[in-house]
CSV table of C-alpha atoms in Angstrom, one decimal:
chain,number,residue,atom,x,y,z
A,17,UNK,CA,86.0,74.9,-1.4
A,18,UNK,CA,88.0,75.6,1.8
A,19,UNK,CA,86.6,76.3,5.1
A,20,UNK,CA,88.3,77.1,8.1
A,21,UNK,CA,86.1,78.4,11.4
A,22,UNK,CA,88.0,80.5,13.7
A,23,UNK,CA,87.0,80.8,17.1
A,24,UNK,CA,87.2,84.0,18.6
A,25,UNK,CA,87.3,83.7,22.6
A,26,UNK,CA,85.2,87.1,23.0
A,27,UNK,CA,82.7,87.3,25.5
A,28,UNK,CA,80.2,86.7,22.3
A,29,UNK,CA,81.3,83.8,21.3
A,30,UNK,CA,81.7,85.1,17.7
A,31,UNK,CA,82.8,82.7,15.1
A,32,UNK,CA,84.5,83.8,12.1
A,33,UNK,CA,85.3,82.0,9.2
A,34,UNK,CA,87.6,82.4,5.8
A,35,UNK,CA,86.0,80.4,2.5
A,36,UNK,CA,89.2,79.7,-0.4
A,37,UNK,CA,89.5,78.6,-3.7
A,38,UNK,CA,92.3,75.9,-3.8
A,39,UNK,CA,93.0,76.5,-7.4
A,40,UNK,CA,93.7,80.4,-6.8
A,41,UNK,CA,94.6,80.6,-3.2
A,42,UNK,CA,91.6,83.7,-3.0
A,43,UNK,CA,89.8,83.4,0.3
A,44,UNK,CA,86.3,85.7,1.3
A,45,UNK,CA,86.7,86.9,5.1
A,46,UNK,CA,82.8,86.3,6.9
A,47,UNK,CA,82.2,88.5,9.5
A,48,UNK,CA,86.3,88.7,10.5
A,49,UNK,CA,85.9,90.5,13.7
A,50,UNK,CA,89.0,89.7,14.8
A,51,UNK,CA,90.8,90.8,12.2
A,52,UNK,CA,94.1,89.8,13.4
A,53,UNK,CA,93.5,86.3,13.5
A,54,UNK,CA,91.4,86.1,10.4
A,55,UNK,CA,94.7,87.5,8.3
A,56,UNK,CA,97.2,85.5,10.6
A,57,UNK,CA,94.9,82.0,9.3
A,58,UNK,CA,95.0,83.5,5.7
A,59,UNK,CA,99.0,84.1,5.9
A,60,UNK,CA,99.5,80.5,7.1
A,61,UNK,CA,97.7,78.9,4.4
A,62,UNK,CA,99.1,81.2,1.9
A,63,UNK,CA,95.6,83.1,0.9
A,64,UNK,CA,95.0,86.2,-0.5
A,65,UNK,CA,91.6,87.8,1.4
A,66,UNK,CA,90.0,89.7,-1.8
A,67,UNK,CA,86.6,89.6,-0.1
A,68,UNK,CA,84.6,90.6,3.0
A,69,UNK,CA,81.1,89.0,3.5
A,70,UNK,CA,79.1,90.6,6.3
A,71,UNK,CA,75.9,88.5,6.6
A,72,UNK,CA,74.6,91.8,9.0
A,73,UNK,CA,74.9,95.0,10.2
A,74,UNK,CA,75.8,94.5,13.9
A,75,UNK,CA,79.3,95.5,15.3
A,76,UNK,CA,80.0,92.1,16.2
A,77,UNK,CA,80.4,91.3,12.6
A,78,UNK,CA,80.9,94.5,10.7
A,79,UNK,CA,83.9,95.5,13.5
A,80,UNK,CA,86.8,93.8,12.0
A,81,UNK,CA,86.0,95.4,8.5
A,82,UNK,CA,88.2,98.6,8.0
A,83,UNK,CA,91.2,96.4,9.6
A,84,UNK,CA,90.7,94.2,7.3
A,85,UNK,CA,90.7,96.3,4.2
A,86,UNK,CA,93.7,98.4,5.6
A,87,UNK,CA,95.7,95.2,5.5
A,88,UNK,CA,94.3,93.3,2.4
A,89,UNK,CA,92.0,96.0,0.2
A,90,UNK,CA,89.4,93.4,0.3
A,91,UNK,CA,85.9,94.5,-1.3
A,92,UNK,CA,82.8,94.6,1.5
A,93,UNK,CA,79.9,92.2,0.3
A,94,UNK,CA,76.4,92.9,2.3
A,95,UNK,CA,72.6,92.9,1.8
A,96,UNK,CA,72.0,96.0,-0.6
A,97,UNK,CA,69.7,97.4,2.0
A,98,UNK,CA,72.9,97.6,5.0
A,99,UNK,CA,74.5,100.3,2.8
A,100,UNK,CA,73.8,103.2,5.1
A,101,UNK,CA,74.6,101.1,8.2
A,102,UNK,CA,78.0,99.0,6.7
A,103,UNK,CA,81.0,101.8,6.5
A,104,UNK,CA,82.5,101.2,3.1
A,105,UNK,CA,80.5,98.5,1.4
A,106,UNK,CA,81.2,97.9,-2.2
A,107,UNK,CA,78.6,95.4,-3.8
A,108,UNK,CA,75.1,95.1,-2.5
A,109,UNK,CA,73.5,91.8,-2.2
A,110,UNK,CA,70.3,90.4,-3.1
A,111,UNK,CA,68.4,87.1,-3.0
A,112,UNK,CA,69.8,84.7,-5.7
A,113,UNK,CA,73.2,86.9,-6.6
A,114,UNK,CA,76.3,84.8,-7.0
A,115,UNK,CA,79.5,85.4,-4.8
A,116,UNK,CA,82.6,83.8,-6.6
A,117,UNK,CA,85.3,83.4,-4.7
A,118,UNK,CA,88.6,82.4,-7.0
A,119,UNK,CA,87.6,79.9,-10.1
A,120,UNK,CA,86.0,77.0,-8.0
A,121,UNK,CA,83.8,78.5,-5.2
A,122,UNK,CA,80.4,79.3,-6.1
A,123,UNK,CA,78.0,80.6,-3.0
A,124,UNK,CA,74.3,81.5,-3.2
A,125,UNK,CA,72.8,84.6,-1.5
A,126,UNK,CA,69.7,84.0,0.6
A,127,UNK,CA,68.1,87.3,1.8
A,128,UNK,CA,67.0,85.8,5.7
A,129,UNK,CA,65.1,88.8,7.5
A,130,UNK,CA,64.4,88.3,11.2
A,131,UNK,CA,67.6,88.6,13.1
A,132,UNK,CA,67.9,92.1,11.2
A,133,UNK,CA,66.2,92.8,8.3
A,134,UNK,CA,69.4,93.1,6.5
A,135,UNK,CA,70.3,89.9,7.1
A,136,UNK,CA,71.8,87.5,4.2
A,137,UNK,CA,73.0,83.5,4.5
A,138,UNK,CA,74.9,81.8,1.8
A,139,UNK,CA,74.8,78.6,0.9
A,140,UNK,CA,77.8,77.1,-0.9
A,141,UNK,CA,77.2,75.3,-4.3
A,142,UNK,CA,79.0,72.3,-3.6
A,143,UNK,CA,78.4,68.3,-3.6
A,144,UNK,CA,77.7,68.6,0.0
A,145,UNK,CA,76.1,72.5,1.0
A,146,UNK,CA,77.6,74.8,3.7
A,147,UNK,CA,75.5,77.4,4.5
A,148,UNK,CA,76.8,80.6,6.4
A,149,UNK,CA,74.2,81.7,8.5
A,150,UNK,CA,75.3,84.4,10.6
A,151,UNK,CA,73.3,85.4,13.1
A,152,UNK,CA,69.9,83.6,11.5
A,153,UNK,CA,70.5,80.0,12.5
A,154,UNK,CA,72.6,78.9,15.5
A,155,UNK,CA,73.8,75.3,16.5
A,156,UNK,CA,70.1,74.1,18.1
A,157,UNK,CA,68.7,77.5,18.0
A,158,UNK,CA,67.0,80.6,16.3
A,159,UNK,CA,69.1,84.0,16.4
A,160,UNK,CA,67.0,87.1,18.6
A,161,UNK,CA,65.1,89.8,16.9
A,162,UNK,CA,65.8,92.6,19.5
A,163,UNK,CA,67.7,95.0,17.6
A,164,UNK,CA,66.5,96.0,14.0
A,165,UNK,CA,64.5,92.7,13.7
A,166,UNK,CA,61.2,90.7,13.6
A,167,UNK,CA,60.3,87.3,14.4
A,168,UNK,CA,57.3,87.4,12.6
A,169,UNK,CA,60.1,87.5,9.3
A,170,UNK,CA,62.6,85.1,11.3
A,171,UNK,CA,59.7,82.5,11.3
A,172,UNK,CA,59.0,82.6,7.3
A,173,UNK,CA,62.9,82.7,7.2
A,174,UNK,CA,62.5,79.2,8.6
A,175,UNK,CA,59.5,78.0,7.1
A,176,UNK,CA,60.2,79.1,3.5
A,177,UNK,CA,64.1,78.9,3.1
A,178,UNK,CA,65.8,77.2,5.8
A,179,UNK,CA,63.9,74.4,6.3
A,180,UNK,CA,63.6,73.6,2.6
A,181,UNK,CA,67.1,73.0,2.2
A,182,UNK,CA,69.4,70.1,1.4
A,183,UNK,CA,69.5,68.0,4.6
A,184,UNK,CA,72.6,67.1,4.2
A,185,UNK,CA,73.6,70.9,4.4
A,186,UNK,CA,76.5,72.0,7.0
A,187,UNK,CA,75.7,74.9,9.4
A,188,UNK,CA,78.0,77.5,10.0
A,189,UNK,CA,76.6,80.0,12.3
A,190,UNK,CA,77.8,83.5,13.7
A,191,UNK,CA,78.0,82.3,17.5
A,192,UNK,CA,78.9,79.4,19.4
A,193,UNK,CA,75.9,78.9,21.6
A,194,UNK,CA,74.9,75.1,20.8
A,195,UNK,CA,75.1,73.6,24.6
A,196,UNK,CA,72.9,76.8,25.5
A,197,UNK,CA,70.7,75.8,22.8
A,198,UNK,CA,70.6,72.6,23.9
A,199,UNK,CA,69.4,73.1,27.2
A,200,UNK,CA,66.4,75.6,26.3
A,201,UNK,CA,65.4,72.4,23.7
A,202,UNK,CA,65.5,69.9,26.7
A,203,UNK,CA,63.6,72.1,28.6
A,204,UNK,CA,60.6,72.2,26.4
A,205,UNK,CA,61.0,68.9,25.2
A,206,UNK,CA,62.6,66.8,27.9
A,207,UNK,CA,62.1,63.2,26.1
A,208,UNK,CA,64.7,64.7,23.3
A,209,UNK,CA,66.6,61.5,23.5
A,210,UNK,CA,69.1,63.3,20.5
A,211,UNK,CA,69.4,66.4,22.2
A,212,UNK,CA,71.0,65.0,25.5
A,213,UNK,CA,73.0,62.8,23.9
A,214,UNK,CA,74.7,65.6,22.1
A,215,UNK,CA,74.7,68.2,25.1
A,216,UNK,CA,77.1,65.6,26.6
A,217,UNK,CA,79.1,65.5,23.7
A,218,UNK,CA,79.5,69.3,22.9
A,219,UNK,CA,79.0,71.1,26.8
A,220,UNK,CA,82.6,71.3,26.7
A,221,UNK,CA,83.9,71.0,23.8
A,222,UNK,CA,87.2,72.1,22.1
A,223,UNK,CA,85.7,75.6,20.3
A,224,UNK,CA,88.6,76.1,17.9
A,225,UNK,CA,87.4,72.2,16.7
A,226,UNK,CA,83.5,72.9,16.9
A,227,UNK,CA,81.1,70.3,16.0
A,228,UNK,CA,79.5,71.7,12.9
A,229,UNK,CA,75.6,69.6,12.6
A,230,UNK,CA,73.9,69.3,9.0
A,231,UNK,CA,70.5,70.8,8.4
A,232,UNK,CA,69.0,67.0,9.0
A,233,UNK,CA,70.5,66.9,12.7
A,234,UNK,CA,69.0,70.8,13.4
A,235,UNK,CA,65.6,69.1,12.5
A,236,UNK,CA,66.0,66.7,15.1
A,237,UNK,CA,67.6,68.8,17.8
A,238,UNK,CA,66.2,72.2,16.9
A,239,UNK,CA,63.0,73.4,18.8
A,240,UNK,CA,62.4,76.3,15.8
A,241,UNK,CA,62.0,73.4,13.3
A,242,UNK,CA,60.0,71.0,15.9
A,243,UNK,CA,57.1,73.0,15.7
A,244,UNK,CA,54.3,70.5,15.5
A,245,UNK,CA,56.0,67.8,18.4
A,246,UNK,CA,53.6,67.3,20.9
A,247,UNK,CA,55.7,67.8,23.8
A,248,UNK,CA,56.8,71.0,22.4
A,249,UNK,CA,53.3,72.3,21.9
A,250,UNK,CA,51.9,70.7,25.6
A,251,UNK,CA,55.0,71.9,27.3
A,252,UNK,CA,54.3,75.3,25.7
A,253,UNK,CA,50.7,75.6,26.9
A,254,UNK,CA,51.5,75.2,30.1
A,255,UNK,CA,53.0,79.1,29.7
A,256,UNK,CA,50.6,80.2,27.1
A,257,UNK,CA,47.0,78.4,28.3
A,258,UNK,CA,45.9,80.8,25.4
A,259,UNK,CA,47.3,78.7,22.8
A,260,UNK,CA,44.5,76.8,20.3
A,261,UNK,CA,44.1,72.9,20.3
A,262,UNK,CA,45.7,72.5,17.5
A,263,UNK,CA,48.3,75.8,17.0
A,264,UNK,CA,49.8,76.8,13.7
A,265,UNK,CA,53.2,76.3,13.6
A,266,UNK,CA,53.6,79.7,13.3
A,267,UNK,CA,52.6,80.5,16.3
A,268,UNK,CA,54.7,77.9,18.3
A,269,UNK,CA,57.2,79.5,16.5
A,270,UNK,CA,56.7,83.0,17.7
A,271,UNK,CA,56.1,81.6,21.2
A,272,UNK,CA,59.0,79.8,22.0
A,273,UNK,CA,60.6,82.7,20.4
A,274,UNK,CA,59.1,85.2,23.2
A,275,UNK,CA,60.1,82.3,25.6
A,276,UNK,CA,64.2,82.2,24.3
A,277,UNK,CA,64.0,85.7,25.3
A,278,UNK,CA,63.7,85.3,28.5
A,279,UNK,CA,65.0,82.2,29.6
């Protein structure tokens, strides 16, 4: 399996990313917004896009679609319930279906409500796993609920999927936001001795070369997987007096989650 992550330059940081087969030369588009550079990558290395994977509905990742299959007649992959809200989809996508991309590329579809309900990650079959996470997982942080979402969902997401995976797994989110991340995790947990060592590595990093963490490093530098650190939970209190003695990590979750929104 190939991957190449293109940075966008938009104002929301999109990334986008192709996935090829090196035997075939067949590449699956995720989320191409732009279009133009997504098929400029493909031409260079010689691939044919026969695929489109949105993980979501939103315009951010569904905009670059009819370009796309005006210039390649590529087939649009999505979650089967998106139909009504993705222009053109072809196959509908559920929890455990298969996505082939040429003879060697294998990837697994998680269905990941929260962000949207809609919402699907795939996770590459591969020695070491990449898993394309849209707007679910970011770089050090949780995606937002705000339009068509829920966090109560985007916190079983975590618990039940996410967190359960390989942790040698590479993540490949939607967004560049990691140094934002960062920041909100050293602000509720300022003795993160790994999360400022990293801020300084990646505040200004080279975008079109971003770092890309494994699931392991997430678990150290992630608040939405630090849910029973101390600091995380007395830092929170001091917001939410409210919260119980000993607070389920669910509702840490769903806390620092009303916190993100605002901060």
């Amino acid at each position: 399996m190939i991957v190449e992550q293109i940075w966008t330059a938009n104002a929301y940081r999109n990334f986008n990313y192709l996935i090829a087969c090196p035997e075939t030369g067949e590449a699956m588009a995720i989320d191409p917004l732009d279009h133009k550079k997504c098929l400029a990558l493909a031409k260079e290395r010689g691939w044919e896009i026969t695929q489109i994977l949105n993980t979501h509905e939103h315009g951010d990742h569904i905009g670059g679609n009819k370009a796309m299959v005006a210039a390649t007649g590529a087939k649009i992959l999505a979650h089967k319930n998106a139909k009504d809200r993705i222009p053109g989809m072809d196959r509908g996508l559920g929890a455990g279906d298969v996505v082939s991309v040429g003879k060697s590329v294998d990837l697994e579809v998680l269905d990941t409500p929260g962000h949207t309900m809609s919402h699907i990650c795939l996770l590459s079959r591969t020695d070491q796993p990449g898993l394309f996470c849209g707007d679910t997982l970011f770089n050090a942080g949780a995606g937002n609920c705000h339009n068509g979402g829920h966090p109560n969902e985007l916190y079983h997401t975590f618990a039940e999927q996410l967190s359960r995976l390989p942790e040698t797994t590479q993540i490949y989110p939607g967004h560049d936001y990691i140094a934002n991340n960062l920041r909100f995790t050293l602000d509720r947990e300022p003795d993160n001795t790994e999360a400022e060592s990293l801020l300084d590595k990646v505040d200004h990093q080279d975008t079109d070369h971003a770092m890309v963490t494994t699931l392991a490093e997430e678990k150290k530098i992630n608040t939405f997987f630090r849910l029973q650190n101390p600091t995380v939970i007395a830092r929170l209190r001091e917001a939410f007096p409210e919260l119980p003695d000993e607070p389920s990590p669910k509702e840490v979750f769903l806390k620092l989650r009303e916190l993100r929104n605002s901060w």
